[in-house]
Amino acid sequence: MLTLSDGYFTESGAAFGRRPLRHAATAFLAHGGSWPELSPSVLVKKLQTIPGIAPRSAGAAIADRSNDWSLYPYGDPGVRTWARRANPDHFRPADGPSPPARGGESPVSTWARTPPSPSAADRPEPSEQQPILGVEPGTPLDLLLVNAPLRDYTLRPRVNDFTLPVLGLGYLATYATVQGFSVGVLDGESLGLSVEEIQSIVNEAAPRWVGFNLLAPTYELSARIAAGLDAEIQIMVGGHQAKARPESVIADPRFARLEALIVGEAETRLVELLNDHHQRVRLPGVMWRDPILGTPVTGGVPGTAWHLAPDVNALPFVDRRFFAADPYRPGDGPWEAAMVGARGCPYECSFCGAAVSANLNVAIRAREPANIIAEMDELNVRYGVRAFRFVDDLFLGYERFARRCMPAFAEADVGGRYVWDATGRINVLAHADDAFLETLAANGCREVALGIESGSERVLGHLRQRIRPELTRDVVRRLTRRGINVRGHFVLGGPAETRAELEATVRHVRELWDLTENAPGTFRANVFEFRPHPGTPQWHRLLATGRYDPAQLLGHRTVDLTDDGLDEAMRTGDEFDFPANLKFREVELPHVRRRLVELARAQHERLFGR
């Protein structure tokens, strides 16, 4: 194994497992002589310390060697998937095959066992003593991925009770770990850390590389953190801000030691950089600063474009040890987890960072339904998750994909076992027949998030939404009558909006509340203040007016709408409202924020009472 070339692994279709196999061979040469003396249960744990060897591989290998079939990974989604393909007539998704009895034990289906809670040892909670997730304390790190906080929490403590998991960093950390690298995640937002605290944690951990997820609201803090890191630590960056404004990031003196800026989906390119950062010259969409000229350089050679669109069905399921609060349990509801069903978006909403014109190199790819269901089942077995939130832009916004998923969901009895939320498109759902909406409800659809944005048809046209208010009313009515909840997103204070049109949006929210008052499903409104995202059509329009420059549009500052955390109605939105603090048309900012607070309080009263 150790003498085989990289080309041999690629030609034999085993490139994905090259590093784990080599690590396993090295471990065997070093320790294999003592392995026969270990009990099977101890040896399984020993194998899992080898980089890239997952519990499934370790359990299967030792079960095959020792004939102790209680160690076999019957509950693993991959095993169940292949078993179902091999013998579909005798394998049902709801029933895992029972391991043979051992001694006086009775066979027990893995599906019948009580799954461990998300606080179990396989996903430790972050703490002041161990803020880095995914690795044991003191582990030498190849890469530490940092999610910078949305604001400096030394100035005002966080008051929000929940933060979304950073799935992108989770995918990167999982993929690199499977490839044999030691990776940790430091989520400064979920822990409410200051710039100085993050710098101290990173410098003490002393990883080979540190990676930043750059977003417009977190860019300034990310740059300040990077400027204070030890010189021996190599820096890489990605994220929407890196994609939209790569030249300005590379020119920022606080990122003077930047070795790689990765544009787009980074899993495979990140691994190549961890192997050897000189590979950047071969990798498409990887940029850095020329050390002599000081100008941006972009890598890439013919035949490497596949790096830009990884096969979403070949990626490993996200390892939840890298998340601070996912899975999580809201109140007394079921355990929930966030998932992605597809990557990319074909739409051109003028304000959205996912707009197709801002992501020309992104190919739209959807996961196979069986792959999605397998991840749902794994999260259920491992953590007891029974509710799922699909956070991608496309799950119910791409009708062909949704219609492919529903028969598979029905066959696997997803609706009988789980509930799920997804993002939808009003124009797509408006053309769907009632039978399809009934199918969504039967297959467990609990809530659909819709970008409603405005109550003005003129503003909606400016935003390129392809909808009208009456279309929204019809879709909301049809969904909620079938017991499917709707979460509507609205934006106030945009550059195309007059005061009368802002008030039309406020009325639109209230009429949707009234429309669904007695429906089985509920309507919930999330209202935000407009902010421009770099690289979007709206961003370019604003710059073209000559009235704004990028520094103004990127001047994100938090607005405390919680009265220092005392206003419960505003707490859930506190960490997400990062406007540019600019007046874009005739509506004054105090008026925008008054309406925003009024709607948030009214929504809170509808959900929780006064």
XYZ file of C-alpha atoms in Angstrom, residues 126-574:
449
model
C -17.428 23.541 23.338
C -16.232 25.182 26.535
C -13.736 27.754 27.762
C -11.344 24.866 28.392
C -11.905 23.277 24.966
C -13.322 25.820 22.491
C -11.948 23.953 19.440
C -14.443 21.394 18.160
C -13.796 18.082 16.419
C -10.492 17.119 18.059
C -9.197 16.158 21.481
C -7.474 18.921 23.481
C -3.816 19.291 22.608
C -4.082 17.520 19.232
C -1.581 18.915 16.694
C -3.647 20.538 13.965
C -3.111 20.639 10.223
C -5.962 23.119 9.900
C -8.075 25.230 12.250
C -11.189 26.683 10.592
C -12.408 29.907 12.202
C -15.913 31.338 12.056
C -15.464 34.943 13.193
C -18.159 36.523 15.382
C -20.678 38.886 13.856
C -19.577 41.585 16.270
C -16.986 42.150 18.988
C -18.652 40.727 22.078
C -16.404 42.677 24.426
C -18.450 45.742 23.445
C -21.883 44.152 23.920
C -22.531 40.554 25.016
C -24.592 38.324 22.772
C -28.245 37.974 23.753
C -29.500 35.658 21.020
C -30.277 32.093 22.124
C -29.449 30.315 18.867
C -26.924 30.466 16.043
C -27.065 28.555 12.796
C -24.404 25.877 12.252
C -21.769 26.832 9.686
C -22.405 23.904 7.357
C -19.773 25.024 4.860
C -17.005 24.779 7.448
C -18.456 21.467 8.604
C -18.193 20.031 5.096
C -14.592 21.234 4.761
C -13.549 19.882 8.151
C -15.239 16.523 7.534
C -13.759 16.051 4.070
C -10.231 16.948 5.175
C -10.521 14.670 8.226
C -11.626 11.736 6.077
C -8.575 12.408 3.903
C -6.380 11.928 6.953
C -5.754 15.464 8.188
C -6.227 16.750 11.720
C -8.829 19.523 11.623
C -10.634 21.583 14.251
C -13.324 24.280 14.122
C -13.421 27.400 16.281
C -16.873 29.006 16.132
C -16.329 32.479 17.547
C -19.949 33.432 16.888
C -21.589 30.580 18.794
C -19.183 31.038 21.716
C -19.472 34.843 21.703
C -15.690 35.292 21.653
C -13.757 38.530 21.283
C -11.061 39.194 18.680
C -8.322 38.897 21.305
C -9.715 35.626 22.668
C -9.781 34.064 19.203
C -6.246 35.219 18.458
C -5.058 33.703 21.740
C -6.796 30.362 21.103
C -5.447 30.080 17.547
C -1.890 31.024 18.504
C -1.893 28.574 21.415
C -3.199 25.772 19.168
C -0.480 26.624 16.599
C -2.076 24.917 13.558
C -0.147 24.626 10.291
C -2.999 26.459 8.577
C -5.872 28.641 9.728
C -8.878 29.150 7.452
C -11.429 31.972 7.585
C -14.998 31.972 6.294
C -15.272 35.568 5.047
C -18.724 37.169 4.988
C -19.550 40.843 4.596
C -20.644 41.356 8.247
C -17.661 39.383 9.644
C -14.923 40.576 7.299
C -13.519 43.342 9.482
C -13.251 41.139 12.556
C -11.758 38.300 10.489
C -9.081 40.673 9.168
C -8.288 41.929 12.678
C -7.951 38.342 13.912
C -5.658 37.416 11.012
C -3.389 40.394 11.688
C -2.683 39.141 15.204
C -1.719 35.543 14.380
C 1.764 34.124 14.741
C 3.916 34.371 11.621
C 4.391 30.579 11.389
C 0.672 29.989 10.770
C -0.320 29.891 7.097
C -3.614 31.594 6.209
C -6.306 30.593 3.714
C -9.690 32.243 3.188
C -12.952 31.498 1.408
C -16.609 32.469 1.649
C -18.835 34.934 -0.161
C -16.738 38.014 0.581
C -13.646 36.272 -0.775
C -15.529 35.344 -3.932
C -17.121 38.771 -4.464
C -14.079 40.938 -3.673
C -10.942 38.786 -3.990
C -8.618 41.603 -5.096
C -9.511 43.796 -2.103
C -8.990 40.883 0.309
C -5.580 40.082 -1.189
C -4.593 43.765 -1.039
C -5.651 44.134 2.618
C -2.417 44.499 4.663
C -4.034 42.600 7.528
C -3.992 39.541 5.243
C -0.365 40.148 4.248
C 0.515 36.491 4.982
C -2.392 35.070 2.974
C -1.249 31.952 1.116
C -4.499 31.007 -0.633
C -7.877 32.586 -1.382
C -10.259 29.876 -2.571
C -13.176 30.978 -4.751
C -16.226 28.715 -4.479
C -16.633 25.201 -3.083
C -13.322 24.277 -1.547
C -13.337 20.653 -0.344
C -10.951 19.080 -2.843
C -8.729 22.134 -3.323
C -8.330 22.584 0.424
C -7.005 19.029 0.726
C -4.529 19.634 -2.084
C -3.272 22.752 -0.297
C -2.895 20.863 2.982
C -0.796 18.290 1.119
C 1.425 20.957 -0.428
C 0.582 24.642 -0.718
C 2.724 24.873 -3.874
C -0.130 22.987 -5.562
C -1.988 26.302 -5.700
C -0.443 27.029 -9.104
C -2.373 24.029 -10.510
C -5.686 24.658 -8.767
C -8.447 26.661 -10.499
C -10.006 29.476 -8.530
C -7.152 29.695 -6.022
C -5.611 33.153 -5.726
C -2.702 34.711 -3.828
C -0.472 37.774 -3.859
C 2.605 37.710 -6.091
C 5.478 38.247 -3.615
C 7.426 40.447 -6.051
C 4.784 42.385 -7.980
C 2.266 42.498 -5.127
C -0.575 41.774 -7.549
C -3.156 38.948 -7.456
C -2.249 35.659 -9.131
C -4.732 32.918 -10.046
C -3.814 29.242 -10.340
C -5.197 26.589 -12.642
C -4.097 24.250 -15.419
C -6.168 22.389 -18.034
C -8.038 19.379 -16.723
C -8.572 20.621 -13.164
C -11.950 22.374 -13.510
C -13.646 19.447 -11.756
C -12.374 20.925 -8.467
C -14.918 23.763 -8.841
C -17.948 21.455 -8.565
C -17.355 18.504 -6.212
C -19.693 15.542 -6.581
C -22.239 16.229 -3.835
C -23.183 12.547 -3.665
C -19.572 11.464 -3.078
C -18.966 13.848 -0.166
C -19.054 12.319 3.327
C -21.934 13.272 5.588
C -21.064 16.244 7.791
C -19.517 15.218 11.107
C -21.576 17.024 13.750
C -18.667 17.059 16.203
C -17.581 20.206 14.373
C -20.744 22.112 15.402
C -21.398 23.833 18.711
C -25.192 23.537 18.581
C -26.314 21.106 15.913
C -28.203 18.897 16.478
C -30.139 21.062 18.909
C -33.467 20.796 20.708
C -35.825 23.799 20.719
C -37.825 23.677 23.943
C -39.643 20.387 24.298
C -39.691 19.712 20.540
C -37.766 16.979 18.724
C -34.017 17.113 18.153
C -33.289 19.032 14.933
C -30.381 19.187 12.489
C -29.524 21.357 9.479
C -28.845 19.752 6.095
C -28.135 20.672 2.486
C -30.033 18.977 -0.353
C -28.459 20.818 -3.278
C -25.815 23.374 -4.187
C -26.260 26.347 -6.466
C -29.276 28.425 -7.469
C -30.636 29.208 -10.977
C -32.414 32.437 -9.994
C -31.369 36.076 -10.285
C -32.823 37.874 -7.253
C -30.995 41.180 -7.442
C -30.154 41.449 -3.713
C -29.096 37.848 -3.057
C -25.545 36.550 -2.715
C -26.653 33.288 -4.359
C -27.823 35.090 -7.543
C -26.654 33.247 -10.620
C -24.822 36.302 -12.005
C -22.741 36.455 -8.811
C -21.873 32.750 -9.033
C -21.124 32.063 -12.678
C -18.722 29.221 -11.871
C -21.231 27.327 -9.695
C -22.835 24.295 -11.311
C -26.242 23.405 -9.888
C -26.092 19.935 -8.335
C -28.707 18.093 -6.314
C -28.066 15.126 -4.070
C -29.688 11.806 -4.876
C -32.793 11.229 -2.722
C -31.280 8.006 -1.316
C -28.193 9.958 -0.238
C -30.330 12.548 1.571
C -32.409 9.886 3.306
C -29.272 8.023 4.381
C -27.976 11.138 6.148
C -31.336 11.678 7.826
C -31.267 8.083 9.060
C -27.689 8.427 10.327
C -28.571 11.539 12.320
C -31.594 9.761 13.740
C -29.607 6.702 14.840
C -26.662 8.652 16.222
C -28.365 11.647 17.824
C -32.075 10.934 17.930
C -32.819 13.643 15.339
C -36.381 13.595 14.009
C -36.628 17.079 12.459
C -34.491 18.431 9.628
C -33.954 21.917 8.213
C -32.835 22.030 4.573
C -31.006 25.345 4.461
C -29.990 25.404 0.792
C -31.649 27.693 -1.740
C -33.090 24.990 -3.939
C -34.831 22.160 -2.089
C -38.385 23.206 -3.012
C -37.299 25.885 -5.495
C -36.424 23.375 -8.195
C -39.572 21.453 -9.054
C -37.903 18.551 -10.871
C -35.650 17.899 -7.894
C -38.539 18.073 -5.420
C -40.656 15.712 -7.521
C -37.761 13.220 -7.656
C -37.390 13.318 -3.879
C -41.009 12.755 -2.917
C -41.424 9.133 -4.204
C -38.192 8.168 -2.433
C -39.366 9.884 0.750
C -42.638 7.975 0.548
C -40.900 4.634 -0.025
C -38.639 5.216 2.994
C -41.601 6.357 5.135
C -39.909 9.705 5.817
C -43.267 11.292 6.628
C -44.029 8.592 9.196
C -40.707 9.004 10.961
C -39.536 12.604 10.510
C -40.573 16.195 9.802
C -38.578 18.643 7.717
C -38.400 22.300 6.696
C -37.183 23.662 3.378
C -36.832 26.799 1.294
C -39.318 27.199 -1.558
C -40.047 29.545 -4.432
C -43.432 31.215 -4.698
C -43.467 31.105 -8.502
C -42.656 27.364 -8.466
C -45.199 26.420 -5.789
C -47.855 28.586 -7.451
C -47.739 26.318 -10.514
C -47.706 23.086 -8.511
C -51.026 21.248 -8.374
C -52.835 20.451 -5.131
C -51.784 16.798 -5.341
C -48.125 17.779 -5.118
C -48.736 19.961 -2.064
C -50.621 17.058 -0.452
C -47.604 14.867 -1.184
C -45.294 17.348 0.555
C -47.462 17.276 3.671
C -47.750 13.481 3.644
C -43.971 13.142 3.356
C -43.309 15.201 6.485
C -42.979 18.793 5.235
C -43.431 20.902 8.369
C -42.491 24.392 7.169
C -41.631 26.175 3.913
C -39.557 29.366 3.941
C -40.518 31.846 1.212
C -38.752 34.993 0.028
C -41.815 37.269 -0.086
C -39.710 40.438 0.350
C -42.311 43.146 -0.413
C -45.990 43.962 -0.739
C -45.330 46.215 -3.756
C -45.461 44.687 -7.216
C -43.155 47.410 -8.539
C -40.517 46.694 -5.870
C -40.801 42.951 -6.527
C -40.073 43.607 -10.197
C -37.032 45.656 -9.244
C -35.823 42.724 -7.111
C -36.422 40.307 -10.038
C -38.618 38.099 -7.890
C -41.018 36.940 -10.646
C -43.977 37.107 -8.238
C -46.914 39.326 -7.326
C -48.593 39.833 -3.926
C -51.710 37.932 -5.039
C -49.520 34.973 -6.032
C -48.001 34.996 -2.538
C -51.425 35.058 -0.903
C -52.521 32.049 -2.940
C -49.416 29.976 -2.148
C -49.526 30.798 1.575
C -53.225 29.934 1.720
C -52.779 26.594 -0.081
C -49.824 25.516 2.037
C -51.284 26.433 5.424
C -54.628 24.783 4.594
C -52.674 21.530 4.291
C -51.044 21.968 7.679
C -47.715 23.197 6.301
C -46.343 26.204 8.170
C -44.931 29.134 6.185
C -42.087 31.412 7.219
C -42.052 34.552 5.081
C -38.984 36.760 4.721
C -39.451 40.497 4.121
C -37.054 43.410 3.581
C -37.719 47.040 4.537
C -35.847 50.155 3.438
C -34.527 49.038 0.045
C -33.242 51.478 -2.582
C -36.327 51.069 -4.784
C -38.872 51.495 -1.980
C -41.001 54.571 -1.310
C -42.691 55.204 2.039
C -46.031 54.120 0.547
C -44.482 50.888 -0.710
C -42.915 50.186 2.695
C -46.353 50.575 4.262
C -47.761 48.212 1.602
C -45.258 45.588 2.800
C -46.361 46.096 6.412
C -49.999 45.615 5.336
C -49.011 42.532 3.333
C -47.531 40.922 6.454
C -50.660 41.624 8.468
C -53.044 40.359 5.767
C -51.082 37.086 5.575
C -51.478 36.725 9.339
C -55.212 37.302 8.971
C -55.462 34.948 5.988
C -54.007 32.050 8.006
C -55.669 32.823 11.330
C -57.760 29.650 11.412
C -55.697 27.445 9.106
C -54.048 24.204 10.320
C -50.673 25.683 9.366
C -49.250 28.964 10.667
C -47.702 31.967 8.968
C -44.630 33.552 10.568
C -42.949 36.753 9.338
C -39.214 37.478 9.552
C -38.570 41.126 8.690
C -35.116 42.600 8.075
C -33.583 45.930 7.182
C -32.114 46.052 3.685
C -28.370 45.539 3.274
C -26.490 45.181 -0.024
C -24.357 42.078 -0.555
C -21.086 42.428 -2.497
C -21.128 41.133 -6.046
C -24.921 41.098 -6.423
C -26.833 43.029 -9.125
C -28.168 45.390 -6.425
C -24.631 46.094 -5.208
C -23.487 47.034 -8.710
C -26.549 49.246 -9.226
C -25.800 51.201 -6.059
C -22.156 51.697 -6.988
C -23.177 52.817 -10.484
C -25.187 55.712 -9.024
C -21.959 57.302 -7.808
C -23.547 58.081 -4.436
C -21.867 55.217 -2.581
C -18.487 53.542 -2.416
C -17.725 49.966 -1.303
C -16.538 51.082 2.133
C -19.913 52.708 2.827
C -21.909 49.724 1.630
C -19.742 47.393 3.703
C -20.053 49.529 6.835
C -22.063 46.881 8.649
C -22.818 47.890 12.209
C -25.088 46.081 14.608
C -28.258 47.816 15.672
C -29.457 46.895 19.148
C -33.205 46.443 18.822
C -33.413 44.404 22.036
C -33.110 47.180 24.651
C -29.895 45.511 25.906
C -31.494 42.078 25.676
C -34.605 42.937 27.672
C -37.024 42.859 24.732
C -37.822 39.168 24.224
C -39.608 39.904 20.956
C -36.365 41.045 19.332
C -33.861 38.578 20.781
C -34.089 35.920 18.073
C -33.219 38.416 15.361
C -30.561 40.324 17.250
